[in-house]
Every structure is written in C-alpha cells, then in structure tokens.
Amino acid sequence: MTQARIAAEDYLEALAAHGIDHLFVNPGTDFAPIVEAFARNAYTNRKVPRPMVVPHETAAVAMAHGYTMVTGKPQAVMLHTNVGTANAINMLIDASRDRVPILLTSGRTPFTEAGASGSRNAHIHWAQEMYDQAGMLREVVKWDYEMKRGDQAATVLDRAMEMAMTSPKGPVYLSLPREVLGEETQKPPQSNWERRARPRNPVPAPADIEQLAEWIAAAQAPVVITGALGQDPRDAVVLTRLAEQWALPVVPYNTRYFAISANSPMFQGSMPGPLLKDADLVIVIEADVPWLPSQEQPPAGARIVQIGEDPLYTRYPMRSFPSDLTITASALSALEALEQALMKRRAAQGQAEARRVLLTQRWTDLRTAWRAEAEQAAGGNKNTLAWLNHCLRDIVDRDTIVISEYSFRQEYCPLDTPGSLFALSSAGGLGWGFGASLGAKLAAPEKQVVSVLGDGAYMFANPTACHYMAQMQNLPVLTVIYNNALYGAVRRATLGMYGKGVASEDDGRLLANLPAPAFEKIVLAHDGHGERVENPHDLLAALQRAAAAVRGGQQALVNVICA
Ligand SMILES: Cc1ncc(C[n+]2csc(CCOP(=O)(O)OP(=O)(O)O)c2C)c(N)n1
C-alpha cells in the first residue's frame, strides 16, 4: 500500500539539503511523525540526517556545538516539547554568546484536543502546552518560529538556516507541532534556496584600517587581546604572522579558541596584567571582556581599538569598555587588511625590532617560570593544574583537538595547530565540555580528542549520558579530570569578597567543597578505561595508558586528584 507522504518526510529531506548530517534527538510523544518519516526513509535512498538518540539534552546540544565548532557546519537537535527544551537552555546560552550556529528544534504538544491524526492522546499533552514555548529561549536565539503548515517544511528551514549562518552567527529555534509534521503533503516542497545569496561576513572600512595601521606603526607598547578569535582557524594564522612581523604581543584572555601558539615569542601569557598596565595601544579583537575594569585598566592615555563582527556586543545589556576606534569586521578580514596597510609602513619597523628583543626575553623568562612551576609539583606529593597540563605535552600532538572546561593552559602545554583548541563559552554554562568532545570526535574521527574538565564541570555534563554516547556511537575520547574536590571558582569568589569575613575562617570552602567519588569507575560501566592518579609521579604513565586505550578504540578517563 502506498501511503500519502507526510510533512515530516519533507522536513527531514530539507534538513539534509542544508548539509545537516546529524539530528541529535531526545524524543517524546511529539516525535511520532519524525519516527515514521525516518522509518519510511529506510525504504528509499533519499538523503536525510542520521538520527542519534542522546540520553540528555545538555549532551545533545553540546554534541551539536562540538560538531559545528570543528566543521563550521551547523547541526540540528530535536527535543521533547517544553520540558526537553528547558533542559537545553544552559547549552544554548553558551552557544549563543559564542555565536555558534545550531538549529534547535522541539516538538510542540498537539494543539488540537481531538479530530486530527496528531491530536492529543496522552495525559501530558494538556499540561505541556505553554502560551509561548519559544519565550523560554527567545532571548538567546537569533530567530524563532513555529511551523504552521506541513507545506512550509522547506521554506521554514531556509529561513532558519540563513538566520543561523549570517554574521553574527548563532543558534535558532523552531517548534514543530505534531499535527503539522503529520500533515499529508500533496506537492513537492517549494524552496528558492539556490537563489538566496547570503551576505558575506562584515569587512572593515579602509579608512579605519589605515588609522589603525598608523597607530600600530607609532606605538611603543601595543598589546593585542583576543577572546573568540580563532573560531575560524585562519584567524590564528594571520594574527601570528602579523604579531611576529610587527612584534605585537598577544594575550588570548579567557580564549575560546587557538589564537596563537605558546611556542611563538609573541604569546605573552593569558592575563592582560602588566602588558595592559603599560600599553599605549590596546587592540581588542573578538573579546567581549578584554580585562576586568574593577581590577585593572589600561593607562588613561592609551588608544583602544575594538574589532569584531559585533564589536558592541549588542545582545549584552551592559558593557562599557572604552574605544577610540571601533571596527565592525570579521577578525580575518580586519587582520588581512591590516597586514596590507602595514606593508606600506615598513619604515616604522625599527621600533618593532627593539620591541621584539624585549618581548622575546620576556617570553623566555615566562617559559622558564611556567616550566619551573609545573615541575615543582613533580617533586611533591600533590598534582597541580600546571603539572597536569605539563604532562599533557606528552600525549597532545598536532592532530589532537583539546577541549577545555576550563582547566587547560597553553602556558604549560603549547599547541601548534590552528583549530586545535576549544574552550567553554564566555557565558560559562557548565556541562559543555564532555558533550562537545563527543561532537568533535564525531566530526573528526581521525583526530585524538582530549577534554580537560574540572570535577564540577564533569558532573554538570550528565557524565553517564556522555559515557553512554561514547560507547554506543563508538566515539573513543579521552577525558581528563582536574579534580580539586572543589568548586574552586566559587571559593575564589567568596574569598574575593569576604577574604576577611567569617566565610574565610574555613578558607572559603563552605558551599564549595565537592568531595568527589571515584569517577574512574563510572567509565568502567561503559566499557571504558579508567585511571585514578593521586601521586604526581604516576600521572604521565596513567595518561599514556589512557591515550593508548583510546587509540585502541576505547573511551578513557583519568581522574587526577589535585591539590
Ligand atoms: C550550569 C552552571 N551552574 C553553576 C555555575 C557556577 N559555577 C561557576 S564555576 C563553578 C565551579 C566549577 O567547578 P570545577 O569544574 O570543579 O572547576 P574549579 O572551579 O574547581 O576549577 C560553578 C559551580 C556555572 N558556571 N554553570
């Protein structure tokens, strides 16, 4: 019997037509037409995304994020009505603040109480209805919509994807009522996608670049501060070239991507600190918070330049960093234009040479200090963050993707490859790293994927859901836990405000202590390899065994008990 085609079939095909290879799902009663459409598709050879059941929404969105950050190709997630969507919002905030395009969708409880094939037939269908389901997340998506008719499947996706993929990129949301997905469709879906030229990323005005080049040529003490630069790996290539040629020190501050290698003398640590204090030119590129004004400031006379695709961070309610020149441009286009503009100013390079000598010496001294700090732990009986990162040098190679939430430091473990580092969004919604590492591995199976997570961050990720995905989808990743049995950031915040208060009497540990269970045993339940390391002396060998297990196709976890 031939069955009438339903809208869900058109919808899945439209997803594939937009290059969406994976649909990360956590299903519910709203999914029936989607399930039927996937099942029917098994009898055709039409291209549809590969569905993947992820047993927690945090992991599902983090996986989509991880896949997209590595490939640049947005993926789709489908969740269950309001309740599943609610679980996803933390990860959506992360993606939104770092402009990662994700198509988040969820079913909408049937709106009809009877009469249509998708009408309500379960108790929950009444209580799960909201006046405005998208209202929960409207503030963190660029665009949201509810599909109204079955024949809209293709056009609605065209709109969703052009919104997600146009600068500044970001997540979008679509809700999918069950009756609509189940509608019988009469004619092939209409789409004019082939005639929808997308605008390019913003490029800088030539006059602004000339001005900046002039300032660079004249500067005695410039500093470049980056945050999300490197999202396009080419950013890092051009920045490094420019920084090395013009002796521009670079501080990737709370960086989310690889901006410059710590092996370059122009890498000057990850805190603005002294360079900012003495700067006469501060070039802020894709950095929402280039320094903490309550703690440090550039000198009053310093010139400040802010460059970014959305340099005013228009979705941030309050942000007041000064700027003498604000340039709306992608980092790549601004850096390339700057390179050209500086070529005409070669005469000014003498100044840069003198600076290069000083900066190279500073970098050499910093490197010596970083190494000494790391090796100090080797002689002791407690692992430290520096030692953990130092030991990672031994397993991290040019083909490794490192995910940090937020315990990885290039100071102790330099990387060399653009596109090799991904760190938690500036929004700081914890629980991202483990799922993102799975998405990264899915996107780049040939690469070694290592995530370095705090013990708190690991638990926020719903670790059993993540270990489950690693096992079921054959995604052997290495998870390294920097386990200080503490919410260290919470303790620091308490001591920062009440260093002399009553809360300091127990070293700010009230509400921050996190006595940790044997995480290394959780991975065993998922056919993985687990290690627990108490003594610094044992760390390297444990990491090597874990990396070998991963090469053998097993997921692995190293629980590093730290000071
Ligand atoms: C979803 C979420 N909940 C709570 C917080 C608040 N928070 C910020 S840092 C932190 C502690 C994280 O602990 P851990 O990952 O062990 O890292 P540590 O601070 O100890 O280095 C918490 C709870 C958050 N950022 N995100």
XYZ file of C-alpha atoms and ligand atoms in Angstrom:
589
model
C 0.000 0.000 0.000
C 1.444 3.400 -0.857
C 0.980 5.871 1.929
C 0.467 9.574 1.440
C 3.630 11.477 2.066
C 3.761 13.403 5.355
C 5.379 16.740 6.126
C 7.951 15.132 8.417
C 9.454 13.413 5.364
C 9.853 16.736 3.568
C 11.277 18.207 6.729
C 13.997 15.571 7.087
C 14.985 15.947 3.468
C 15.137 19.700 3.833
C 17.493 19.288 6.804
C 19.815 17.138 4.695
C 19.616 19.620 1.837
C 21.094 22.195 4.219
C 24.099 19.981 4.927
C 22.803 18.809 8.285
C 24.281 15.333 8.669
C 23.139 14.642 12.204
C 19.937 15.101 14.100
C 20.699 14.752 17.809
C 17.430 13.805 19.430
C 15.873 13.192 22.771
C 12.382 12.140 21.855
C 8.908 12.131 23.361
C 5.311 11.685 22.282
C 5.703 14.661 19.940
C 8.096 12.703 17.720
C 5.695 10.165 16.174
C 5.728 11.705 12.648
C 9.515 12.081 12.769
C 9.901 8.422 13.746
C 7.528 7.428 10.949
C 9.445 9.564 8.461
C 12.802 8.033 9.393
C 11.248 4.559 9.205
C 9.781 5.231 5.757
C 13.075 6.597 4.595
C 14.689 3.219 5.143
C 12.732 2.126 2.048
C 14.038 4.963 -0.115
C 17.522 6.240 -0.832
C 16.708 9.855 -0.174
C 19.240 11.769 1.829
C 18.201 12.540 5.397
C 20.275 13.285 8.515
C 21.458 10.454 10.701
C 19.336 10.382 13.859
C 21.182 9.883 17.106
C 19.421 9.397 20.421
C 21.244 11.269 23.170
C 20.007 10.483 26.674
C 20.259 14.040 27.987
C 19.534 17.375 26.341
C 22.701 19.014 27.702
C 24.772 16.377 25.950
C 22.692 16.609 22.770
C 23.215 20.359 22.337
C 26.855 20.142 23.414
C 27.436 17.444 20.794
C 25.909 19.622 18.081
C 28.079 22.500 19.297
C 31.190 20.288 19.241
C 30.486 19.066 15.733
C 29.870 22.570 14.431
C 32.891 24.179 16.070
C 35.151 21.657 14.331
C 33.481 21.634 10.912
C 31.763 25.012 10.669
C 28.669 23.073 9.576
C 25.636 23.637 11.787
C 23.798 20.573 13.021
C 20.286 20.092 14.325
C 18.875 18.978 17.641
C 15.302 17.906 18.305
C 13.962 17.742 21.846
C 10.709 16.982 23.591
C 8.256 19.902 23.895
C 8.757 22.440 26.666
C 10.373 20.075 29.142
C 13.146 18.847 26.890
C 13.734 22.363 25.611
C 14.072 23.644 29.161
C 16.916 21.204 29.780
C 18.778 22.538 26.752
C 18.804 26.227 27.587
C 22.084 26.247 29.521
C 23.947 24.887 26.494
C 22.050 27.218 24.212
C 23.237 30.221 26.235
C 26.813 29.005 25.763
C 26.360 28.637 22.009
C 24.599 31.960 21.731
C 27.271 34.039 23.467
C 29.981 32.445 21.335
C 27.941 32.707 18.131
C 27.809 29.023 17.320
C 25.029 28.235 14.849
C 22.806 25.386 15.971
C 19.311 24.547 14.784
C 17.454 23.706 17.963
C 14.006 22.280 17.427
C 11.430 20.678 19.606
C 8.042 19.220 19.241
C 5.102 21.226 20.379
C 2.392 19.400 22.237
C -0.579 18.819 19.868
C -2.813 21.896 19.871
C -5.975 20.038 18.910
C -7.750 18.001 21.585
C -9.261 15.663 19.017
C -10.002 15.407 15.314
C -6.613 15.343 13.570
C -4.321 12.367 13.237
C -1.813 14.040 15.542
C -4.366 15.264 18.105
C -3.844 14.791 21.828
C -3.933 11.223 23.045
C -1.809 11.274 26.178
C -2.272 12.821 29.610
C 0.771 15.080 29.286
C -0.479 16.737 26.118
C -2.504 19.273 28.104
C -0.018 20.172 30.813
C 2.922 20.506 28.435
C 1.326 23.278 26.433
C 2.678 26.757 27.037
C 1.391 30.125 25.914
C 4.723 30.747 24.266
C 7.110 27.821 24.209
C 9.821 29.787 22.414
C 9.529 32.521 25.040
C 11.777 30.440 27.294
C 14.708 30.901 24.992
C 13.853 33.845 22.775
C 16.485 35.979 24.426
C 19.283 33.578 23.482
C 18.387 32.710 19.899
C 18.624 34.894 16.827
C 15.343 33.761 15.424
C 12.450 31.535 16.399
C 9.367 30.287 14.690
C 6.672 27.650 14.884
C 5.925 25.679 11.761
C 2.318 26.410 10.873
C 1.639 24.150 7.888
C 3.114 20.972 6.514
C 3.953 22.517 3.172
C 6.227 25.041 4.915
C 8.890 22.457 5.786
C 11.462 23.603 3.257
C 10.869 27.352 3.366
C 10.942 27.479 7.147
C 14.286 25.692 7.196
C 15.667 28.023 4.534
C 14.835 30.944 6.789
C 16.177 29.242 9.914
C 19.492 28.439 8.289
C 20.072 31.811 6.723
C 19.487 33.403 10.101
C 21.781 30.962 11.918
C 24.581 31.292 9.384
C 24.663 35.029 8.795
C 27.065 37.158 10.820
C 26.881 37.350 13.752
C 26.017 33.664 13.655
C 24.038 31.978 16.386
C 21.521 29.371 17.412
C 17.953 29.469 16.101
C 14.838 27.712 17.320
C 11.955 26.061 15.583
C 8.991 24.367 17.233
C 7.213 21.617 15.382
C 3.590 20.828 16.251
C 2.757 17.165 15.899
C -0.299 17.714 13.719
C 1.776 19.782 11.304
C 4.549 17.220 10.999
C 1.906 14.570 10.403
C 0.043 16.512 7.695
C -0.244 14.775 4.359
C 1.516 16.794 1.706
C 0.242 16.978 -1.841
C 3.062 18.571 -3.749
C 6.856 18.650 -3.518
C 8.186 21.254 -1.090
C 8.941 24.683 -2.518
C 12.299 26.264 -1.876
C 14.243 29.037 -3.566
C 17.404 28.365 -1.577
C 19.538 28.322 -4.702
C 18.646 31.979 -5.254
C 19.230 33.181 -1.728
C 22.652 34.800 -1.803
C 23.895 35.107 1.741
C 25.674 38.307 2.796
C 29.390 37.940 3.443
C 30.920 38.497 6.872
C 31.472 42.184 7.596
C 34.683 43.696 6.243
C 36.379 46.775 7.674
C 36.200 50.263 6.216
C 39.586 51.045 4.589
C 39.884 54.367 6.431
C 39.620 52.609 9.793
C 42.316 50.134 8.857
C 44.602 52.976 7.722
C 44.065 54.675 11.046
C 44.876 51.514 12.971
C 47.970 50.820 10.872
C 49.142 54.346 11.616
C 48.667 53.788 15.342
C 50.490 50.451 15.241
C 53.426 51.966 13.401
C 53.656 54.701 16.020
C 53.038 52.562 19.118
C 55.748 51.882 21.660
C 53.842 49.378 23.746
C 50.967 47.801 21.862
C 49.107 44.731 23.068
C 46.554 42.549 21.317
C 43.868 40.952 23.486
C 41.715 38.221 21.991
C 38.821 36.092 23.231
C 36.916 34.351 20.458
C 39.494 34.958 17.756
C 40.356 31.645 16.129
C 36.787 30.454 15.631
C 37.841 30.499 12.010
C 41.250 28.745 12.220
C 42.623 31.113 9.555
C 42.355 33.958 12.098
C 45.216 32.442 14.060
C 47.436 32.066 11.004
C 47.143 35.714 10.021
C 47.324 37.000 13.594
C 50.536 35.046 14.238
C 52.115 36.329 11.045
C 51.187 39.907 11.838
C 52.188 39.673 15.502
C 55.575 38.180 14.684
C 56.284 40.648 11.924
C 55.336 43.726 13.929
C 56.317 42.459 17.392
C 52.794 42.720 18.713
C 52.378 40.821 21.969
C 49.218 38.710 22.046
C 47.236 37.824 25.151
C 44.490 35.275 24.477
C 42.427 36.144 27.543
C 39.847 33.522 28.520
C 40.293 32.391 24.969
C 37.780 30.003 23.477
C 39.956 29.070 20.506
C 43.537 28.703 19.417
C 44.654 32.277 18.662
C 48.430 31.871 18.697
C 50.826 29.155 19.772
C 52.566 29.439 23.135
C 55.653 28.481 21.146
C 55.558 31.889 19.470
C 57.501 34.580 21.340
C 54.510 36.835 20.774
C 52.389 34.641 23.052
C 52.673 36.583 26.266
C 50.539 34.566 28.666
C 46.800 34.612 29.135
C 46.372 37.512 31.543
C 46.408 41.109 30.280
C 48.160 42.181 33.533
C 51.439 44.059 33.098
C 51.203 44.488 29.328
C 47.841 46.202 29.682
C 49.062 48.407 32.502
C 51.900 49.799 30.370
C 50.195 49.776 26.971
C 49.865 52.784 24.698
C 47.747 50.868 22.163
C 45.293 48.116 23.082
C 43.871 46.173 20.156
C 40.895 44.143 21.281
C 39.834 41.534 18.742
C 36.709 39.486 19.348
C 36.962 39.909 23.103
C 33.737 40.614 24.957
C 35.592 41.256 28.219
C 39.150 42.306 27.378
C 40.076 42.991 31.009
C 38.310 43.279 34.352
C 37.798 47.012 34.934
C 37.305 46.526 38.671
C 40.804 45.077 38.843
C 42.890 46.581 36.075
C 42.781 49.293 33.429
C 44.901 50.426 30.527
C 46.579 53.800 31.105
C 44.251 56.748 30.597
C 46.157 57.906 27.502
C 46.276 54.533 25.758
C 44.491 54.206 22.433
C 41.921 51.464 22.452
C 40.604 49.705 19.386
C 37.799 47.161 19.378
C 37.331 44.872 16.415
C 34.679 42.215 15.967
C 31.726 41.063 13.951
C 29.552 42.639 16.625
C 32.052 44.807 18.474
C 29.424 46.437 20.683
C 28.078 43.043 21.767
C 24.605 44.261 21.053
C 22.931 41.439 22.970
C 24.800 42.246 26.206
C 22.644 44.519 28.350
C 25.586 46.335 29.968
C 29.128 46.726 28.672
C 31.142 49.958 28.865
C 34.690 49.335 27.654
C 36.200 52.461 26.115
C 37.064 52.505 22.445
C 38.803 55.113 20.274
C 38.211 53.145 17.105
C 35.502 50.516 16.767
C 35.556 48.312 13.707
C 32.749 46.009 12.682
C 34.565 43.269 10.789
C 35.415 39.622 10.985
C 38.776 39.090 12.647
C 40.090 37.538 9.453
C 39.133 40.382 7.151
C 40.421 43.008 9.593
C 43.758 41.244 10.076
C 44.271 40.694 6.369
C 43.507 44.301 5.595
C 45.811 45.412 8.373
C 48.632 43.300 7.016
C 48.295 45.059 3.685
C 48.095 48.505 5.233
C 51.194 47.873 7.341
C 53.252 46.812 4.345
C 53.322 50.454 3.309
C 54.797 51.392 6.665
C 57.908 49.242 6.673
C 59.957 52.270 7.723
C 58.396 52.053 11.154
C 59.658 48.537 11.702
C 62.800 49.689 13.507
C 60.670 50.323 16.564
C 59.224 46.856 16.266
C 62.708 45.327 16.235
C 63.604 46.862 19.559
C 60.318 45.649 20.992
C 60.853 42.169 19.602
C 64.034 41.790 21.615
C 62.276 42.782 24.819
C 59.245 40.612 24.173
C 61.320 37.592 23.252
C 63.232 37.945 26.501
C 60.001 38.309 28.442
C 58.593 35.196 26.749
C 61.766 33.238 27.530
C 61.539 34.259 31.174
C 57.856 33.385 31.322
C 58.528 29.983 29.788
C 61.205 29.267 32.336
C 58.843 30.267 35.126
C 55.972 28.185 33.739
C 58.174 25.130 33.444
C 59.550 25.609 36.942
C 56.037 25.988 38.318
C 54.946 22.758 36.624
C 57.968 20.778 37.665
C 57.683 21.925 41.234
C 54.753 19.552 41.628
C 56.771 16.640 40.299
C 58.865 16.659 43.443
C 55.850 16.965 45.747
C 53.000 14.670 46.617
C 50.072 16.559 45.085
C 49.173 17.115 41.462
C 48.651 20.701 40.352
C 46.972 22.330 37.386
C 50.392 23.259 36.000
C 51.742 19.733 36.353
C 48.644 18.170 34.814
C 48.931 20.437 31.783
C 52.675 19.894 31.580
C 52.179 16.113 31.454
C 49.623 16.535 28.683
C 52.501 17.648 26.429
C 53.420 14.042 26.142
C 50.145 12.906 24.619
C 48.913 16.013 22.811
C 50.234 16.102 19.255
C 49.498 18.203 16.174
C 46.472 16.062 15.404
C 44.846 16.481 18.779
C 41.743 18.510 19.486
C 41.779 19.874 23.014
C 38.540 20.812 24.754
C 38.846 22.857 27.901
C 36.288 23.418 30.619
C 38.257 25.265 31.919
C 41.434 23.662 33.124
C 43.661 23.611 30.037
C 46.532 26.103 29.841
C 48.769 26.587 26.816
C 51.413 28.041 29.114
C 52.260 24.540 30.236
C 51.178 22.613 27.151
C 51.762 24.644 23.987
C 49.669 23.800 20.944
C 50.716 24.408 17.374
C 47.701 23.852 15.181
C 45.018 26.418 14.365
C 41.635 24.951 15.189
C 43.081 22.656 17.869
C 41.626 24.327 20.967
C 38.037 24.863 22.040
C 37.070 26.188 25.436
C 33.898 26.901 27.362
C 31.844 29.841 26.113
C 32.235 33.181 27.822
C 28.729 32.586 29.205
C 30.254 29.888 31.417
C 27.295 27.474 31.410
C 28.995 24.390 32.802
C 28.401 20.898 31.473
C 29.528 21.606 27.924
C 32.979 20.061 27.587
C 32.289 16.342 27.647
C 29.445 16.513 25.122
C 31.435 18.919 22.941
C 34.321 16.436 22.879
C 31.943 13.750 21.615
C 30.666 16.066 18.885
C 34.259 16.901 17.953
C 35.171 13.226 17.712
C 32.124 12.559 15.570
C 33.231 15.377 13.259
C 36.888 14.352 13.157
C 37.177 10.614 13.861
C 40.803 10.594 12.726
C 41.832 13.015 15.464
C 42.643 12.382 19.090
C 40.149 14.300 21.201
C 41.175 15.183 24.744
C 38.974 17.131 27.105
C 40.285 18.664 30.289
C 37.430 19.232 32.704
C 37.013 20.357 36.287
C 35.343 17.788 38.530
C 32.408 20.156 38.789
C 32.257 20.620 35.021
C 32.322 16.848 34.503
C 29.332 16.310 36.774
C 27.352 19.126 35.133
C 27.705 17.255 31.814
C 25.477 14.382 32.941
C 28.506 12.122 32.612
C 26.668 8.831 32.307
C 24.776 10.194 29.291
C 28.105 11.203 27.735
C 29.898 7.938 28.517
C 26.869 6.174 27.082
C 27.174 8.104 23.821
C 30.897 7.416 23.617
C 30.167 3.720 23.985
C 27.085 3.415 21.763
C 28.374 5.610 18.944
C 31.927 4.358 19.155
C 33.464 7.726 19.990
C 36.667 6.987 21.874
C 37.583 10.238 23.624
C 39.963 10.904 26.459
C 38.512 12.752 29.436
C 40.964 14.174 31.931
C 39.516 15.460 35.177
C 41.315 18.153 37.087
C 39.862 17.022 40.384
C 40.384 19.515 43.182
C 37.303 18.177 45.015
C 36.109 21.739 44.924
C 34.112 24.382 43.147
C 37.327 26.385 43.045
C 35.725 29.343 41.295
C 33.045 29.576 43.981
C 35.685 29.540 46.732
C 37.724 32.222 44.966
C 34.635 34.401 44.632
C 33.825 34.042 48.337
C 37.371 34.907 49.355
C 37.443 37.728 46.805
C 34.533 39.466 48.554
C 34.929 38.193 52.099
C 38.648 37.454 52.424
C 38.426 38.893 55.913
C 34.858 37.785 56.550
C 33.565 34.887 58.604
C 33.470 32.764 55.444
C 37.260 32.961 55.274
C 37.601 31.034 58.522
C 37.303 27.755 56.663
C 39.202 29.091 53.659
C 36.023 29.948 51.755
C 35.112 26.293 51.396
C 31.524 26.460 52.655
C 29.285 25.522 49.683
C 32.413 24.936 47.552
C 33.669 21.612 48.847
C 32.889 18.808 46.428
C 34.158 15.550 47.849
C 34.408 13.539 44.690
C 33.505 9.918 44.128
C 35.625 7.507 42.091
C 34.880 8.970 38.661
C 37.314 6.486 37.161
C 34.819 3.732 37.976
C 31.943 5.375 36.116
C 33.729 4.945 32.795
C 34.193 1.233 33.515
C 30.429 0.790 33.363
C 30.649 1.986 29.764
C 33.364 -0.353 28.578
C 35.978 2.337 29.056
C 39.411 2.580 30.567
C 39.648 4.370 33.944
C 42.628 5.671 35.878
C 42.900 7.424 39.218
C 46.062 9.363 39.912
C 46.954 10.650 43.378
C 50.711 10.973 43.055
C 52.286 13.364 40.534
C 54.905 10.763 39.856
C 52.254 8.421 38.377
C 50.470 10.944 36.189
C 52.401 10.683 32.965
C 52.220 6.889 32.773
C 48.495 6.966 33.529
C 47.875 9.491 30.740
C 49.917 7.382 28.354
C 47.950 4.221 29.221
C 44.701 6.107 28.738
C 45.813 7.536 25.399
C 46.817 4.040 24.292
C 43.374 2.735 25.271
C 41.797 5.496 23.173
C 43.980 4.588 20.218
C 42.716 1.046 20.700
C 39.149 2.297 20.336
C 38.137 2.577 23.991
C 36.965 5.718 25.730
C 39.140 6.594 28.696
C 39.000 8.774 31.784
C 41.833 9.900 34.027
C 40.736 11.215 37.398
C 43.615 13.403 38.521
C 43.392 14.176 42.221
C 44.859 17.640 42.618
C 45.912 19.981 45.388
C 25.398 25.497 34.859
C 26.249 26.222 35.835
N 25.948 26.160 37.150
C 26.711 26.793 38.066
C 27.784 27.547 37.683
C 28.600 28.340 38.724
N 29.987 27.887 38.770
C 30.968 28.558 38.150
S 32.447 27.834 38.347
C 31.805 26.602 39.279
C 32.685 25.540 39.830
C 33.190 24.602 38.785
O 33.917 23.590 39.413
P 35.024 22.798 38.659
O 34.574 22.430 37.307
O 35.428 21.687 39.540
O 36.217 23.820 38.454
P 37.063 24.645 39.528
O 36.350 25.922 39.750
O 37.169 23.834 40.781
O 38.384 24.837 38.866
C 30.445 26.766 39.435
C 29.586 25.844 40.191
C 28.034 27.619 36.285
N 29.027 28.354 35.794
N 27.281 26.938 35.402
